[in-house]
PDB file of C-alpha atoms in Angstrom:
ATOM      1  CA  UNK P 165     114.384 107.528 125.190  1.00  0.00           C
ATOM      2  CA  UNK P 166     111.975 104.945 124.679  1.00  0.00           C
ATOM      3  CA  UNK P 167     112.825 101.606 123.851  1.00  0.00           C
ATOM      4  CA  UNK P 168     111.073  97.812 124.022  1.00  0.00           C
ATOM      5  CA  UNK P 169     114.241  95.073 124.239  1.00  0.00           C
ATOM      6  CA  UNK P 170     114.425  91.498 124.693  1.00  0.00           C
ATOM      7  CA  UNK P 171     116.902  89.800 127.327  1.00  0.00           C
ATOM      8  CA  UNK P 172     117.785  86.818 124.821  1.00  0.00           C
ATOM      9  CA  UNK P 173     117.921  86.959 121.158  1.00  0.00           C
ATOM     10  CA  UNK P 174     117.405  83.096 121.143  1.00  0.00           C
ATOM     11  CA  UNK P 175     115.941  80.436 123.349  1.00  0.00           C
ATOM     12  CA  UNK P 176     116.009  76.777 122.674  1.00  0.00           C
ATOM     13  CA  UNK P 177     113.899  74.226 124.325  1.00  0.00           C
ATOM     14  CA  UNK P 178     112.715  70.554 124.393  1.00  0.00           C
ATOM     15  CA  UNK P 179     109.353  70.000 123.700  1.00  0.00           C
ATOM     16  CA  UNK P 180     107.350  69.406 126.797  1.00  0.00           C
ATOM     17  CA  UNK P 181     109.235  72.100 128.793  1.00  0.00           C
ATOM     18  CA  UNK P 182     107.796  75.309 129.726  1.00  0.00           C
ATOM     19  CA  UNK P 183     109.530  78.430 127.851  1.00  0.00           C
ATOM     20  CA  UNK P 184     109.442  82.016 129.556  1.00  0.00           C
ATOM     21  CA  UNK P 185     110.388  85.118 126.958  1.00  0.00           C
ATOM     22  CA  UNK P 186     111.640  88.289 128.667  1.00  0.00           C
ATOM     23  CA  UNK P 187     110.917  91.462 127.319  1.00  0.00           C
ATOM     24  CA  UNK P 188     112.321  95.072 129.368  1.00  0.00           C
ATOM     25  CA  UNK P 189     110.435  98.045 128.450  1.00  0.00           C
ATOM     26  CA  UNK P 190     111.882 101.916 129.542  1.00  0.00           C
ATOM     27  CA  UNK P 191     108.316 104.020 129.278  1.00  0.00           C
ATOM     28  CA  UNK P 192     107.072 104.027 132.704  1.00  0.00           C
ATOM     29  CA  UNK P 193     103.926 105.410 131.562  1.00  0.00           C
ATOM     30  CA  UNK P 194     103.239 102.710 129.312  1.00  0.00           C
ATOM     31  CA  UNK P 195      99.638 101.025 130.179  1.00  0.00           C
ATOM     32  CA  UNK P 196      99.298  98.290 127.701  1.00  0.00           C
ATOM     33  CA  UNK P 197     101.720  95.694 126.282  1.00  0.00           C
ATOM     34  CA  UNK P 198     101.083  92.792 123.472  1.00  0.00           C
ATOM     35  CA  UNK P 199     102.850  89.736 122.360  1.00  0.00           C
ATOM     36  CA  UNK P 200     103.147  89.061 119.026  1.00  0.00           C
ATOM     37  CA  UNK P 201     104.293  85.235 117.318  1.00  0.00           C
ATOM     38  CA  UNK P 202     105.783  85.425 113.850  1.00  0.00           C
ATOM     39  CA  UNK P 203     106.661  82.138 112.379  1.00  0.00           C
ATOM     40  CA  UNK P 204     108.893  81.676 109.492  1.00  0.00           C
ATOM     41  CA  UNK P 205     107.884  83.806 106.041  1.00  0.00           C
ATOM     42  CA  UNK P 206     104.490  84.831 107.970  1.00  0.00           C
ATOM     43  CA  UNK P 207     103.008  88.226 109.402  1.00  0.00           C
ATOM     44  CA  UNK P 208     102.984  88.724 112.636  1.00  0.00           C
ATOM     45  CA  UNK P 209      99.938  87.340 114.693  1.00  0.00           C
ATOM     46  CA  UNK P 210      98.932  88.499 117.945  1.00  0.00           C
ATOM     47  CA  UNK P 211      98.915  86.300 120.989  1.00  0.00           C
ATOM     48  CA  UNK P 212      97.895  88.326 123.873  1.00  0.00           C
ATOM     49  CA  UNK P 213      97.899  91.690 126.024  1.00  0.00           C
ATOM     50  CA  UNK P 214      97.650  93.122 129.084  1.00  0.00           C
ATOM     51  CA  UNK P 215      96.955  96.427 130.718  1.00  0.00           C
ATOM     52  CA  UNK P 216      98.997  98.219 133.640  1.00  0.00           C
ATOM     53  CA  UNK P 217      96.437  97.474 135.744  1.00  0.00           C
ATOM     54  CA  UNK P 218      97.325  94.252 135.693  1.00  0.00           C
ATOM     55  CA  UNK P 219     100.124  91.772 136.674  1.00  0.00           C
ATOM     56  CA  UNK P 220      99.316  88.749 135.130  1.00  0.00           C
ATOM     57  CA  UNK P 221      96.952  87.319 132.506  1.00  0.00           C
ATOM     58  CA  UNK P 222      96.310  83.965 130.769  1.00  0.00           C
ATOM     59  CA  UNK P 223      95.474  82.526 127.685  1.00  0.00           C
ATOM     60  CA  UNK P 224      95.647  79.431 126.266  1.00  0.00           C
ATOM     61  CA  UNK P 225      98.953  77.680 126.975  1.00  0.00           C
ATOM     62  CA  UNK P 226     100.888  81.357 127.944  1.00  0.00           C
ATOM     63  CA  UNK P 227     100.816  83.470 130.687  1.00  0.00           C
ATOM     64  CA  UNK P 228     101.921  87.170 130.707  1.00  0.00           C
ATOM     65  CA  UNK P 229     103.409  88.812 133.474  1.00  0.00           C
ATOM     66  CA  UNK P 230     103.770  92.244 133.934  1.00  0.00           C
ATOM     67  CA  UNK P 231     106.360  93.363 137.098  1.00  0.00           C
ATOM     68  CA  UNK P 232     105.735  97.685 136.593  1.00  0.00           C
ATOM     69  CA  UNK P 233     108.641  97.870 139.739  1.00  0.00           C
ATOM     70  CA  UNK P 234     111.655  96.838 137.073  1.00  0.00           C
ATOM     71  CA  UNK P 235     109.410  97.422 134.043  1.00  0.00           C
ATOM     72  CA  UNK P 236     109.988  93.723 133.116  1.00  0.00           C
ATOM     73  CA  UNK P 237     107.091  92.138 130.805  1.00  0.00           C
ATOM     74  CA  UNK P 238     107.366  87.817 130.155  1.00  0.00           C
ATOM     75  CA  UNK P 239     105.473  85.739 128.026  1.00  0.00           C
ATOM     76  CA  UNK P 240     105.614  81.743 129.595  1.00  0.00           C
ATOM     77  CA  UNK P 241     104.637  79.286 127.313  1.00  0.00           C
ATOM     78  CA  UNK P 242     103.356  75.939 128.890  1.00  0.00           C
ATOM     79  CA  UNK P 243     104.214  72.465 127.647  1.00  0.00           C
ATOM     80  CA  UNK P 244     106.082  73.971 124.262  1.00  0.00           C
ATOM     81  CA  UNK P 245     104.983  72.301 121.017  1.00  0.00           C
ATOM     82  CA  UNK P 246     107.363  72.161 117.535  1.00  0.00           C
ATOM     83  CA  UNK P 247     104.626  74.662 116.415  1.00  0.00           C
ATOM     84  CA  UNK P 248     105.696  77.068 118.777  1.00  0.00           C
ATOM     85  CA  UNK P 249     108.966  78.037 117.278  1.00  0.00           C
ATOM     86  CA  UNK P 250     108.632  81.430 115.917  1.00  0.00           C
ATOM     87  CA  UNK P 251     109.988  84.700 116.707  1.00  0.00           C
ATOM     88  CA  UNK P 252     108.114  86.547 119.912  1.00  0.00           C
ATOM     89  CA  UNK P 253     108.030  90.291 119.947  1.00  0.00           C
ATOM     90  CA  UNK P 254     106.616  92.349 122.726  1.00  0.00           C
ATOM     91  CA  UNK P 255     105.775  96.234 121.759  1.00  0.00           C
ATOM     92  CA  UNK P 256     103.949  98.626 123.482  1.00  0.00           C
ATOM     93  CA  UNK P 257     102.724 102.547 122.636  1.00  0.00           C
ATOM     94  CA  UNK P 258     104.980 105.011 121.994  1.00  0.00           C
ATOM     95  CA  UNK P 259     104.973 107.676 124.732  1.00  0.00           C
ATOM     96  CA  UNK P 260     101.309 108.185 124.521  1.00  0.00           C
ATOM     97  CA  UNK P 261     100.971 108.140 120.878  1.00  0.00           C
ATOM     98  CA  UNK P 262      99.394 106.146 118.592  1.00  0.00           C
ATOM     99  CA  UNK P 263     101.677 104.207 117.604  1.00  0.00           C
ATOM    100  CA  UNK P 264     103.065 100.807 118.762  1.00  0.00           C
ATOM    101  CA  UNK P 265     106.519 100.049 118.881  1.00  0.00           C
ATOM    102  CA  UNK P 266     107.711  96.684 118.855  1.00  0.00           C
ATOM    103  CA  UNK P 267     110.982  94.938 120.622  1.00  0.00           C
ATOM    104  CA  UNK P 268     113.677  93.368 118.189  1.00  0.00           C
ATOM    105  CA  UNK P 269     112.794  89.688 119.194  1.00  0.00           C
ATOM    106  CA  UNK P 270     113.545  86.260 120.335  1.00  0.00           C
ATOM    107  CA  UNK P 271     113.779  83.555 118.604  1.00  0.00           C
ATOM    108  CA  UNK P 272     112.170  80.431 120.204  1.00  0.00           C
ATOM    109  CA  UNK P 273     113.516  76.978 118.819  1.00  0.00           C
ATOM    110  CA  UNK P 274     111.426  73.874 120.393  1.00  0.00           C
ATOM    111  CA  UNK P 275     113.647  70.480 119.572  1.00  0.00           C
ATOM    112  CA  UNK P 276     111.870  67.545 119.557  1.00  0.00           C
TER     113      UNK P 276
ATOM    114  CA  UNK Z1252      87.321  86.335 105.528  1.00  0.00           C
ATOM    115  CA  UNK Z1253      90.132  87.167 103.857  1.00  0.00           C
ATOM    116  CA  UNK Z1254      91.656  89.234 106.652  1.00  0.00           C
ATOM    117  CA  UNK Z1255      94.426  91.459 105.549  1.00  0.00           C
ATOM    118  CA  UNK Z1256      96.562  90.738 101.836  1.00  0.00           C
ATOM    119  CA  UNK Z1257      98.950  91.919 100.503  1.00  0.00           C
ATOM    120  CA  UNK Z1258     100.014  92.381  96.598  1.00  0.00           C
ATOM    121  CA  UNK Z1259     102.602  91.576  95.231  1.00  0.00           C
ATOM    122  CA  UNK Z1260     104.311  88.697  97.531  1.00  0.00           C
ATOM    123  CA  UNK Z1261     108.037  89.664  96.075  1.00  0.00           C
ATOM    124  CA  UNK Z1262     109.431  92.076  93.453  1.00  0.00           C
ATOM    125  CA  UNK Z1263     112.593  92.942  92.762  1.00  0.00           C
ATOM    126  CA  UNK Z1264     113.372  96.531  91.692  1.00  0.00           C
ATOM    127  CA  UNK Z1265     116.283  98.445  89.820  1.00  0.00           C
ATOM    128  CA  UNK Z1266     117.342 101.600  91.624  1.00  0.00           C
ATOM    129  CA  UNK Z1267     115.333 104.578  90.764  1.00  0.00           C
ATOM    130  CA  UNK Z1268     111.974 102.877  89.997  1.00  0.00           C
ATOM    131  CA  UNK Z1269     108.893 103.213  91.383  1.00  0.00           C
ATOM    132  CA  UNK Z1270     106.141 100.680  92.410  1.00  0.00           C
ATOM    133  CA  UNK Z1271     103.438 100.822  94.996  1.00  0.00           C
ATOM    134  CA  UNK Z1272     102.431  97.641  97.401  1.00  0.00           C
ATOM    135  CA  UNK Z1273      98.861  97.626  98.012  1.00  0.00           C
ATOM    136  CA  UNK Z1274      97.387  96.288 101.272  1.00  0.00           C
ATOM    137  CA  UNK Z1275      93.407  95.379 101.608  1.00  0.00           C
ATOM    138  CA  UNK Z1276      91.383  94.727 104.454  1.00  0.00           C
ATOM    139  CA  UNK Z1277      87.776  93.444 104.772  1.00  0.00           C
ATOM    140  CA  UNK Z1278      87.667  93.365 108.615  1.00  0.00           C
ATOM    141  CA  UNK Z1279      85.915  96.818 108.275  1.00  0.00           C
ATOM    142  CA  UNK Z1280      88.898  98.122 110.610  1.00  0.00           C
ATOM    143  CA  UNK Z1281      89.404 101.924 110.954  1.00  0.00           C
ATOM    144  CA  UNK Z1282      92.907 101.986 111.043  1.00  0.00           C
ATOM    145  CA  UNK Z1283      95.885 100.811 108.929  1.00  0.00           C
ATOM    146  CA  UNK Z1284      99.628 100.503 109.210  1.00  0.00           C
ATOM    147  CA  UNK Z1285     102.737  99.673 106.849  1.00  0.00           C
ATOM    148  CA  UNK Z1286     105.803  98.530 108.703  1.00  0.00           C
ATOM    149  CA  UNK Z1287     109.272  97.679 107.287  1.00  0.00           C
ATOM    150  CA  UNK Z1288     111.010  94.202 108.957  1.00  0.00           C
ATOM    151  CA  UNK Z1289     115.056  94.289 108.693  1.00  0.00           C
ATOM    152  CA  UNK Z1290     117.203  91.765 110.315  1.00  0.00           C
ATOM    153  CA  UNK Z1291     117.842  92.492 113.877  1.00  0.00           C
ATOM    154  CA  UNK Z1292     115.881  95.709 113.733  1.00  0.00           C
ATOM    155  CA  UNK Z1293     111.966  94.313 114.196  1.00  0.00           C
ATOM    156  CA  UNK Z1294     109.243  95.882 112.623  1.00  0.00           C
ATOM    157  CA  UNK Z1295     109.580  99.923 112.070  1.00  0.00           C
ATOM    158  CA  UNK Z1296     106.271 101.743 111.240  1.00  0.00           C
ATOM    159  CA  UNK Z1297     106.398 103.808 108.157  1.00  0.00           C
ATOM    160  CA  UNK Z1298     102.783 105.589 108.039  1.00  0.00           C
ATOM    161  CA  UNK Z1299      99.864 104.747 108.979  1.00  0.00           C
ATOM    162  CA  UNK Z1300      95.969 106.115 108.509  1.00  0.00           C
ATOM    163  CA  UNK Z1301      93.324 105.934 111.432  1.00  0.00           C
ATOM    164  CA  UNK Z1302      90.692 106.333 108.974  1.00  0.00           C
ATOM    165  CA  UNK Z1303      89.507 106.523 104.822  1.00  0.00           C
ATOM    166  CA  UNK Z1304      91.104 110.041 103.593  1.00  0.00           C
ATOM    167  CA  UNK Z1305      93.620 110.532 106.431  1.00  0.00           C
ATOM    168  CA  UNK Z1306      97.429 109.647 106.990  1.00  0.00           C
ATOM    169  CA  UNK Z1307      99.897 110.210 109.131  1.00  0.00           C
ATOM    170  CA  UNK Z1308     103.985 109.855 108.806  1.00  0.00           C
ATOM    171  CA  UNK Z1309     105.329 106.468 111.595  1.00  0.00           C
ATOM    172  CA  UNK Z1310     108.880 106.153 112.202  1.00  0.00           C
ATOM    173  CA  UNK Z1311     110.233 106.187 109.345  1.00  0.00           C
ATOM    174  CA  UNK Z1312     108.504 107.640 106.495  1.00  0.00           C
ATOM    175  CA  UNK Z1313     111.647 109.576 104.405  1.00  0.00           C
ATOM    176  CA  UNK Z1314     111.562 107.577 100.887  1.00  0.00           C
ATOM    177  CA  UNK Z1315     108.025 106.563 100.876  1.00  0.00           C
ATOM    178  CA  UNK Z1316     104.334 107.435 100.272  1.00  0.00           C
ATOM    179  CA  UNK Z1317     100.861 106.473 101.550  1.00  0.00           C
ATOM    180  CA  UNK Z1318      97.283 107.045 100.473  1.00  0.00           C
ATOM    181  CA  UNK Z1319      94.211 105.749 102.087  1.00  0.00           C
ATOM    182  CA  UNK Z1320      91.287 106.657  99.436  1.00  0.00           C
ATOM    183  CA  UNK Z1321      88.712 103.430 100.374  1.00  0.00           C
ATOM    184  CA  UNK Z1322      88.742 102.079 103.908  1.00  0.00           C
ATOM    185  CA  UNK Z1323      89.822  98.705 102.877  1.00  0.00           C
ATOM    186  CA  UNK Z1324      92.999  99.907 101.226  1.00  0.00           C
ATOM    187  CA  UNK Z1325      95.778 101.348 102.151  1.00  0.00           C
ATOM    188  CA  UNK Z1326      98.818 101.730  99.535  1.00  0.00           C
ATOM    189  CA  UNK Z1327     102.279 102.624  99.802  1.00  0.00           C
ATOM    190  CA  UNK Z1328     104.377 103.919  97.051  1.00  0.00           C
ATOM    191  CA  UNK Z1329     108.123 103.995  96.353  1.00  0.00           C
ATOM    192  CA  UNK Z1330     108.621 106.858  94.066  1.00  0.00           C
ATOM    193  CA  UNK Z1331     112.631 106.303  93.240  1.00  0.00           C
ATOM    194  CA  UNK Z1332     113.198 103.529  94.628  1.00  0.00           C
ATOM    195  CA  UNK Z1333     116.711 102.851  96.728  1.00  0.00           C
ATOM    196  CA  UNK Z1334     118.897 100.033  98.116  1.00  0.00           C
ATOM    197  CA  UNK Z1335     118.057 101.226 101.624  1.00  0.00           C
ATOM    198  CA  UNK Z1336     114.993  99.906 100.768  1.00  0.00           C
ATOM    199  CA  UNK Z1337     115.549  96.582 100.042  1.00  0.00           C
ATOM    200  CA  UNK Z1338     113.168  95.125 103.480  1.00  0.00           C
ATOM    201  CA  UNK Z1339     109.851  93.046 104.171  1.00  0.00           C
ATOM    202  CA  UNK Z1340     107.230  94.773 103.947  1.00  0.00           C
ATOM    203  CA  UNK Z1341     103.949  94.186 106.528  1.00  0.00           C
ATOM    204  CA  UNK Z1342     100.668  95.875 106.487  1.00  0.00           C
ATOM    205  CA  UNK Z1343      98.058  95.751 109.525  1.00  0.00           C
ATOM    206  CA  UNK Z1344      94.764  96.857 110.467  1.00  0.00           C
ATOM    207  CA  UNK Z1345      93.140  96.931 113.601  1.00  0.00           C
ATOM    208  CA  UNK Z1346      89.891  98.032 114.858  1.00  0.00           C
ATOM    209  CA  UNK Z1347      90.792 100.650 117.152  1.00  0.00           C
ATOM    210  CA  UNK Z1348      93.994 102.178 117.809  1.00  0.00           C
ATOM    211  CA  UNK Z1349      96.779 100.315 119.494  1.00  0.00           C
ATOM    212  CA  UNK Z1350      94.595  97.272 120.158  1.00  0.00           C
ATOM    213  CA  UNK Z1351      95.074  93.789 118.542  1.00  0.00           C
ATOM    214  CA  UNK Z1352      96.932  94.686 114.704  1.00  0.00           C
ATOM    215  CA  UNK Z1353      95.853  91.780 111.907  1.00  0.00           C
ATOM    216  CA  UNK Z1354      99.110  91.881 109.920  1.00  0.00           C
ATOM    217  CA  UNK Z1355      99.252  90.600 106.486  1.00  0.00           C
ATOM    218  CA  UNK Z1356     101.613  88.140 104.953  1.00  0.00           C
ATOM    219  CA  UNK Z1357     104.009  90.202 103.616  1.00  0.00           C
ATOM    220  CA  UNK Z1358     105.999  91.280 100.971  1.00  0.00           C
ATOM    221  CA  UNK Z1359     110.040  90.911 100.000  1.00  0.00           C
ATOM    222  CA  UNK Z1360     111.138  93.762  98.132  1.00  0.00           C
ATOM    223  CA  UNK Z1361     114.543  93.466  96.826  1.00  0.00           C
ATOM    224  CA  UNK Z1362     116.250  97.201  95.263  1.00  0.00           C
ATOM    225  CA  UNK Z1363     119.372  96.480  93.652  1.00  0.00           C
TER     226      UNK Z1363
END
């Protein structure tokens, strides 16, 4: 079946240091992926996406890479900041439907 | 812009009553989503509408009910409600399907 999981439940970092969020995905056919942040008592917000056709993309501070070969998806976050700690999800369609379903997490704790 | 709320923040139910959460939107977005957030299980999708007048069951619908009468609302209704349902509940909108989902800030319902 399908299924969006996250290598780590928890990651802690210092703040400075670069954090990388894994995220394995088992639909093959699956052509677009998003990160989502949620911080404490908050909604989910989106951060960013990327298509199949692609194998990286940037934004502001994080980088998505997409490696299709081991279905592997990974959100890096550069120079982590206190405001960074949240929960990440990835989530991606559901076998062509239209509906999105989303990994069960990892929690990202930046230490001062 | 308000982006997406959600009313009421928190109630706490007795088993067997009814309530409904409602969920507005004045991004102008076509479609709408209500997801439930357990512990360790990440956000499930209960129903969602791609447009005013139409609805459609998510992942797990059993226990709950939708209507989408005005584009900028979407409700969901607990008829008898149940312990099971005891969750955080998150609404979302988006412009078109599967891209970037506004969520709103939630709301804790507790069934005892």
């Amino acid at each position: 079946g399908e299924s969006v999981g996250l290598h780590l439940p928890t990651l802690s970092v210092q703040e400075g240091d670069n954090s990388i969020i894994n995220c394995a995905y088992s639909n093959s056919a699956s052509d677009y992926f998003i990160w989502y942040k949620q911080e404490s008592g908050k909604g989910p917000q989106f951060i960013i996406d990327i298509r199949s056709n692609m194998d990286k993309r940037q934004g502001q501070r994080v980088t998505v890479l997409l490696n299709k070969t081991v279905k592997h998806l990974s959100l890096q976050i550069a120079a982590t900041q206190p405001g960074d700690s949240a929960v990440y999800f990835c989530a991606e369609p559901q076998g062509g439907s239209e509906k999105l379903v989303f990994g069960k997490g990892t929690k990202l704790t930046v230490n001062p | 812009n308000a982006g997406v709320t959600q009313t009421p923040k928190f109630r706490v139910l007795k088993t067997g009553q009814s309530m409904t959460l409602l969920c507005a939107q004045d991004m102008n977005h076509e479609y709408m989503y209500w997801y439930r957030q357990d512990p360790g299980m990440g956000l499930r999708l209960i129903h969602y509408s791609v447009g005013e007048g139409t609805t459609a069951k998510g992942e797990v619908p059993d226990g709950y009910n939708v209507s989408r009468l005005k584009k900028q609302n979407f409700l969901l209704g607990l008829e008898s409600a149940a312990p099971s349902q005891t969750s955080v509940y998150f609404c979302a909108s988006s412009y078109l399907i599967l891209y970037e989902q506004y969520f709103g800030p939630g709301t804790r319902l507790t069934v005892t």
